[in-house]
Coordinates of C-alpha atoms and ligand atoms in Angstrom, one line a residue:
M138 CA 188.0 249.7 9.8
Q139 CA 189.6 247.5 12.7
T140 CA 186.4 248.8 14.6
D141 CA 184.0 246.7 12.3
L142 CA 187.2 243.7 12.6
R143 CA 187.0 243.7 15.7
A144 CA 183.3 243.7 16.2
A145 CA 182.9 241.0 13.8
A146 CA 185.7 238.7 15.3
H147 CA 183.9 239.4 18.1
D148 CA 180.3 238.1 17.2
L149 CA 181.7 235.1 15.8
V150 CA 183.1 233.8 19.2
C151 CA 183.0 235.4 21.9
T152 CA 179.1 235.4 22.4
G153 CA 178.3 232.4 23.9
G154 CA 177.7 230.5 19.9
G155 CA 180.3 229.1 18.3
I156 CA 181.4 227.9 13.8
L157 CA 179.3 224.6 11.8
A158 CA 182.1 224.4 9.4
I159 CA 180.2 222.7 6.0
D160 CA 183.3 224.3 3.4
E161 CA 184.7 220.3 2.4
S162 CA 185.2 220.6 -0.8
S163 CA 182.8 219.5 -3.6
G164 CA 185.8 216.7 -3.7
T165 CA 185.7 215.9 0.3
C166 CA 182.2 216.0 -0.3
N167 CA 181.2 213.8 -2.4
A168 CA 184.0 210.3 -0.2
R169 CA 181.9 210.9 2.5
F170 CA 178.8 210.7 0.3
A171 CA 180.4 207.6 -1.5
K172 CA 180.8 206.4 2.1
L173 CA 177.2 205.8 2.6
G174 CA 175.8 205.2 -0.7
I175 CA 175.2 208.7 -1.3
E176 CA 174.4 210.3 -5.8
Q177 CA 177.7 212.6 -5.9
T178 CA 176.3 215.5 -7.9
A179 CA 175.7 218.9 -7.6
E180 CA 172.3 218.1 -5.9
R181 CA 172.4 216.2 -3.4
R182 CA 175.4 218.4 -1.9
R183 CA 173.0 220.6 -2.2
A184 CA 170.0 219.0 -0.4
Y185 CA 172.1 218.6 2.2
R186 CA 173.5 221.8 2.9
E187 CA 169.8 222.6 2.9
L188 CA 169.6 220.9 5.2
L189 CA 172.2 222.7 7.3
I190 CA 171.6 225.7 7.4
T191 CA 168.2 226.0 7.7
A192 CA 167.6 223.7 10.6
P193 CA 165.4 224.9 12.8
G194 CA 167.1 226.7 15.9
I195 CA 170.4 226.1 14.9
G196 CA 171.3 230.1 15.1
E197 CA 170.6 229.2 18.2
F198 CA 174.0 227.9 19.0
V199 CA 175.9 228.4 15.8
S200 CA 176.9 232.3 15.0
G201 CA 178.6 231.5 12.0
M202 CA 178.8 228.9 9.1
I203 CA 181.6 228.4 6.6
L204 CA 180.4 227.7 3.2
Y205 CA 182.2 226.3 0.1
D206 CA 182.4 228.4 -3.7
E207 CA 179.3 225.6 -4.6
T208 CA 177.2 226.5 -1.9
I209 CA 177.2 230.2 -1.9
R210 CA 176.2 230.7 -4.9
Q211 CA 173.6 227.5 -4.2
S212 CA 169.6 228.2 -3.3
T213 CA 167.2 226.5 -1.0
Q214 CA 164.9 224.1 -3.0
N215 CA 162.2 226.8 -3.0
G216 CA 165.1 229.7 -4.3
V217 CA 165.9 231.5 -1.2
R218 CA 170.0 232.0 -1.3
F219 CA 171.2 229.8 0.7
V220 CA 173.3 233.8 2.2
D221 CA 170.1 235.4 2.7
V222 CA 168.4 232.8 4.3
L223 CA 171.4 232.8 6.8
R224 CA 171.9 236.2 7.0
A225 CA 168.1 236.6 8.3
R226 CA 168.8 234.5 10.3
G227 CA 171.8 236.3 12.1
I228 CA 174.0 233.3 11.4
A229 CA 176.7 235.3 9.4
V230 CA 178.7 233.5 6.6
G231 CA 181.9 232.5 6.0
I232 CA 183.5 231.0 3.0
K233 CA 187.0 228.8 2.7
V234 CA 188.8 230.6 -0.1
D235 CA 192.0 227.8 0.1
S236 CA 192.2 226.0 -2.7
G237 CA 193.0 223.1 -1.1
T238 CA 197.0 220.8 -0.8
T239 CA 199.7 220.4 -3.3
L240 CA 202.5 218.3 -1.9
M241 CA 206.2 220.7 -1.8
P242 CA 209.0 220.7 -3.6
Q243 CA 212.0 219.5 -1.4
T244 CA 210.0 218.5 1.5
A245 CA 209.5 214.6 2.8
D246 CA 205.9 214.0 0.9
E247 CA 204.7 217.3 2.8
T248 CA 202.5 220.0 1.9
I249 CA 201.3 223.6 0.7
T250 CA 198.5 225.0 0.9
E251 CA 197.3 227.4 -2.2
G252 CA 195.2 230.3 -3.0
L253 CA 197.0 234.0 -3.3
D254 CA 196.5 233.9 -6.2
G255 CA 193.9 236.4 -7.6
L256 CA 192.7 236.4 -3.7
R257 CA 192.5 240.1 -3.6
K258 CA 189.7 239.8 -6.2
R259 CA 188.0 236.9 -5.2
L260 CA 187.5 238.1 -1.4
A261 CA 186.2 241.3 -3.0
E262 CA 183.6 239.3 -4.4
Y263 CA 182.6 237.2 -1.6
G264 CA 182.9 240.4 0.3
A265 CA 179.8 241.6 -2.2
M266 CA 177.8 238.7 -1.5
G267 CA 177.5 238.3 2.0
A268 CA 180.6 237.0 3.6
T269 CA 182.0 239.0 6.8
F270 CA 185.0 235.7 7.2
A271 CA 186.9 233.4 5.6
K272 CA 189.4 230.7 6.1
W273 CA 192.2 229.4 5.0
R274 CA 193.3 225.6 6.1
A275 CA 197.4 224.8 6.6
V276 CA 198.1 220.8 7.1
F277 CA 201.1 219.3 9.7
R278 CA 201.7 215.8 9.3
I279 CA 204.2 214.2 11.7
T280 CA 206.1 212.0 11.4
P281 CA 210.0 211.4 13.0
D282 CA 210.5 213.9 10.1
T283 CA 207.8 216.2 9.6
P284 CA 206.6 218.7 9.8
S285 CA 210.5 220.6 8.7
S286 CA 210.5 224.2 9.5
R287 CA 210.5 224.9 5.8
A288 CA 206.9 223.2 5.6
V289 CA 205.7 224.9 8.4
Q290 CA 207.6 228.9 7.8
A291 CA 205.6 227.8 4.1
N292 CA 203.0 228.1 5.4
A293 CA 203.0 230.3 8.2
H294 CA 204.3 232.3 5.6
A295 CA 201.3 232.4 3.2
L296 CA 198.6 231.9 6.7
A297 CA 199.2 235.8 7.0
R298 CA 199.6 236.7 3.8
Y299 CA 195.8 235.6 3.2
A300 CA 195.2 237.5 6.8
A301 CA 196.5 240.4 5.7
L302 CA 194.9 240.4 2.4
C303 CA 191.1 239.1 3.7
Q304 CA 191.1 242.5 6.3
E305 CA 192.4 244.9 3.4
A306 CA 188.9 243.6 1.8
G307 CA 186.7 244.1 5.6
I308 CA 187.0 240.3 6.2
V309 CA 187.9 237.9 9.4
P310 CA 190.7 235.7 8.5
I311 CA 189.4 232.7 10.8
V312 CA 193.7 231.0 11.0
E313 CA 193.8 227.6 10.6
P314 CA 197.1 225.7 11.1
E315 CA 196.3 221.9 12.0
V316 CA 198.3 219.1 13.2
L317 CA 197.0 216.2 12.4
A318 CA 195.6 213.3 14.7
D319 CA 196.9 210.6 12.3
G320 CA 199.9 208.6 13.3
D321 CA 201.1 207.6 16.5
H322 CA 203.6 210.2 18.5
S323 CA 203.0 211.0 21.7
L324 CA 201.2 213.9 23.5
E325 CA 204.6 215.5 24.1
R326 CA 205.4 215.8 20.4
C327 CA 202.0 217.4 19.8
A328 CA 202.9 219.8 21.7
D329 CA 206.4 220.7 20.4
V330 CA 205.3 220.5 17.4
T331 CA 201.8 222.3 18.1
R332 CA 203.9 225.7 20.1
A333 CA 206.3 225.1 17.6
V334 CA 203.8 226.3 14.6
L335 CA 201.7 228.2 16.4
R336 CA 205.1 230.5 17.3
A337 CA 205.6 230.5 13.3
V338 CA 201.8 231.8 12.3
F339 CA 202.3 234.7 15.3
S340 CA 205.6 236.1 13.8
E341 CA 204.7 236.1 10.4
L342 CA 200.8 237.5 11.1
E343 CA 202.8 240.0 12.6
G344 CA 205.3 240.9 9.0
A345 CA 202.2 241.0 7.8
G346 CA 200.4 243.6 10.1
V347 CA 197.6 241.8 10.3
F348 CA 195.4 243.1 13.1
L349 CA 195.6 240.5 16.3
E350 CA 191.6 241.1 18.1
G351 CA 190.0 241.0 14.1
I352 CA 191.1 237.4 13.5
V353 CA 190.1 234.2 15.0
L354 CA 192.5 231.5 15.6
K355 CA 191.5 227.8 14.5
P356 CA 193.6 225.4 15.8
S357 CA 193.8 221.5 16.2
M358 CA 194.0 220.7 20.0
V359 CA 196.7 218.6 22.1
L360 CA 196.6 215.2 21.6
A361 CA 198.1 212.0 21.7
G362 CA 198.5 210.8 17.5
F363 CA 195.2 208.6 17.0
A364 CA 197.1 205.4 17.0
N365 CA 198.9 206.1 20.1
A366 CA 198.8 202.9 21.9
R367 CA 198.7 205.5 25.5
Q368 CA 196.2 208.0 25.1
P369 CA 196.5 210.1 28.3
A370 CA 193.5 211.1 30.0
L371 CA 191.7 214.4 30.0
G372 CA 192.9 216.5 32.0
E373 CA 197.1 216.2 30.4
T374 CA 195.3 217.1 27.0
V375 CA 194.0 219.9 28.6
A376 CA 196.4 221.8 29.9
A377 CA 198.3 220.1 27.4
T378 CA 196.6 222.4 25.1
L379 CA 195.9 225.1 27.6
R380 CA 199.8 225.3 28.0
V381 CA 200.7 225.8 24.6
L382 CA 197.7 228.0 23.4
R383 CA 199.2 230.3 26.7
D384 CA 202.9 230.3 25.4
T385 CA 201.8 230.7 22.1
V386 CA 198.9 233.4 21.0
P387 CA 198.6 237.0 22.7
A388 CA 195.6 238.0 24.5
A389 CA 195.0 240.4 21.8
V390 CA 192.8 237.1 19.8
P391 CA 189.9 237.2 20.7
G392 CA 188.9 234.0 20.5
I393 CA 190.4 230.3 19.4
A394 CA 187.6 228.6 17.6
F395 CA 188.9 224.6 17.4
L396 CA 188.7 222.1 14.8
S397 CA 187.4 217.9 15.9
G398 CA 189.8 216.1 13.3
G399 CA 187.9 213.4 13.6
Q400 CA 188.1 212.9 17.4
D401 CA 185.1 211.1 17.9
D402 CA 181.6 213.1 17.9
R403 CA 181.0 213.2 21.7
A404 CA 184.4 213.5 22.7
A405 CA 185.3 216.7 21.0
T406 CA 182.5 217.8 22.6
Q407 CA 183.8 216.4 25.7
L408 CA 187.0 217.8 25.3
L409 CA 186.0 221.7 24.0
G410 CA 183.7 221.2 27.8
A411 CA 187.2 220.6 30.0
L412 CA 188.5 223.0 27.8
N413 CA 186.3 225.2 28.9
A414 CA 185.7 224.2 32.7
A415 CA 189.1 224.5 32.7
P416 CA 190.4 227.7 36.0
P417 CA 188.9 230.0 33.9
D418 CA 191.6 232.5 33.6
A419 CA 192.5 232.7 29.7
P420 CA 192.9 236.0 28.0
W421 CA 190.2 234.3 24.4
A422 CA 186.6 233.0 24.0
L423 CA 187.7 229.1 23.5
T424 CA 184.8 227.5 21.2
F425 CA 184.5 225.4 18.4
S426 CA 184.7 225.4 14.5
Y427 CA 183.6 222.1 14.4
G428 CA 183.1 220.1 10.9
R429 CA 182.8 216.3 11.2
A430 CA 181.7 216.1 14.7
I431 CA 179.1 217.9 14.5
Q432 CA 177.7 217.0 11.0
R433 CA 178.4 213.0 11.0
P434 CA 175.4 211.8 13.1
A435 CA 172.9 214.0 10.9
L436 CA 174.9 212.9 7.0
E437 CA 174.4 209.2 8.1
H438 CA 170.8 209.4 9.5
W439 CA 170.2 211.5 6.0
R440 CA 171.5 209.5 4.2
G441 CA 170.1 211.2 0.7
N442 CA 166.5 210.5 1.7
P443 CA 164.5 213.1 1.7
E444 CA 161.8 211.2 4.5
S445 CA 164.5 211.8 6.6
V446 CA 165.6 215.4 6.5
G447 CA 164.2 216.2 9.1
E448 CA 165.4 214.0 12.2
A449 CA 168.6 215.0 10.3
Q450 CA 167.9 218.6 11.8
R451 CA 166.7 217.6 14.6
I452 CA 170.5 215.1 15.3
L453 CA 172.6 218.3 14.1
L454 CA 170.6 221.1 16.6
Q455 CA 171.2 218.3 19.5
R456 CA 175.4 217.9 19.0
A457 CA 175.1 222.1 18.1
Y458 CA 173.4 222.2 21.4
Q459 CA 175.9 220.4 23.2
N460 CA 179.1 222.5 22.1
A461 CA 177.5 225.2 23.0
L462 CA 176.8 224.3 26.6
A463 CA 180.3 222.7 26.2
A464 CA 181.5 226.9 25.0
R465 CA 179.8 228.5 27.6
G466 CA 180.9 225.3 29.8
A467 CA 177.9 224.3 31.0
Y468 CA 179.3 220.7 29.6
D469 CA 177.7 217.8 31.4
P470 CA 178.3 214.1 29.7
A471 CA 175.6 212.1 31.9
K472 CA 173.0 214.9 30.1
E473 CA 173.9 214.4 26.7
E474 CA 169.9 212.8 26.3
R475 CA 168.1 215.6 27.8
L476 CA 165.5 217.1 25.5
L477 CA 167.0 220.2 23.9
I478 CA 164.6 222.8 25.9
G479 CA 163.9 226.5 24.5
V480 CA 164.5 226.2 21.0
A481 CA 163.1 228.7 18.9
S482 CA 161.9 227.2 15.6
Ligands
LIG185 P1 187.0 218.4 11.4 O1 185.7 219.6 12.7 O2 185.7 217.9 10.5 O3 188.0 219.2 11.8 O4 187.0 220.1 10.4 C1 186.7 221.7 10.4 C2 187.6 222.3 9.4 O5 186.8 223.2 8.9 C3 188.5 221.6 9.1 O6 189.5 222.0 7.8

């Protein structure tokens, strides 16, 4: 079992590609559709996910896609299950298994992520459907008083219980503690909070007996709050992110796949590229597990119009390609517009 988990985690993050997160809950997907005037129905969500999953050549840049419960049960217009489309293209199938956040008692409006009840049974079902990896997201908001150690501990504990259950089922857990970039906090404050969160997470993972070679860590990058007037230079952000990761993430973890967290599309690519261009002494692979930073321009182009599918797929592929270059340390912002070369259809 450990051999399989190690190999599956390695294949997700160490082969030059990244992960495409398309696991928005129906509510989140509908909210994004509403902003663009797209009809908010199960059929429109299915059509959009078909566009993403069937984009020609996407498998060259993406090793896995994370689906939502609704999506893993859906099929293309021609009746081929999405899971089968992905597997035929060599793309690993992932599934979001947390059930979202709820307010945590005895905190200042902090949240705890739920979904442990019945998880063993759901993992068995998803595994039988073809999922080989899963995702659980914990969320931490920075204010002068948060995150509290109570919220950090509770969320780290839940992440560890989730990860242990995944591994019992032969499924690689993506462990996602997200420190939000909303707010006006400094880079240093984000570094301190991220360090505390990751320390708690790895302490709980160890306590729960989780096999670290068979997980993928999906953290946020260390950023100054979006509302902070002093935005650090790229080099400062890179240094702060690498320092916190080196302080907290054991070398046994095969790879770190960052979330994009509301960053501008190209900024997220540029930062990943700069992280990979830094001196190559990091023990883990550094790649992407982006949602918005890859999907956004494609969604904005599609807008629910069937005639725009081909161009939206081309736009999607361009972002996936640029992020794969960044993951390989070969991203050049000056060459963003270059044509895709050698992409099989
Ligand atoms: P973003 O890249 O849009 O932050 O999404 C990643 C994700 O999976 C959030 O849970």
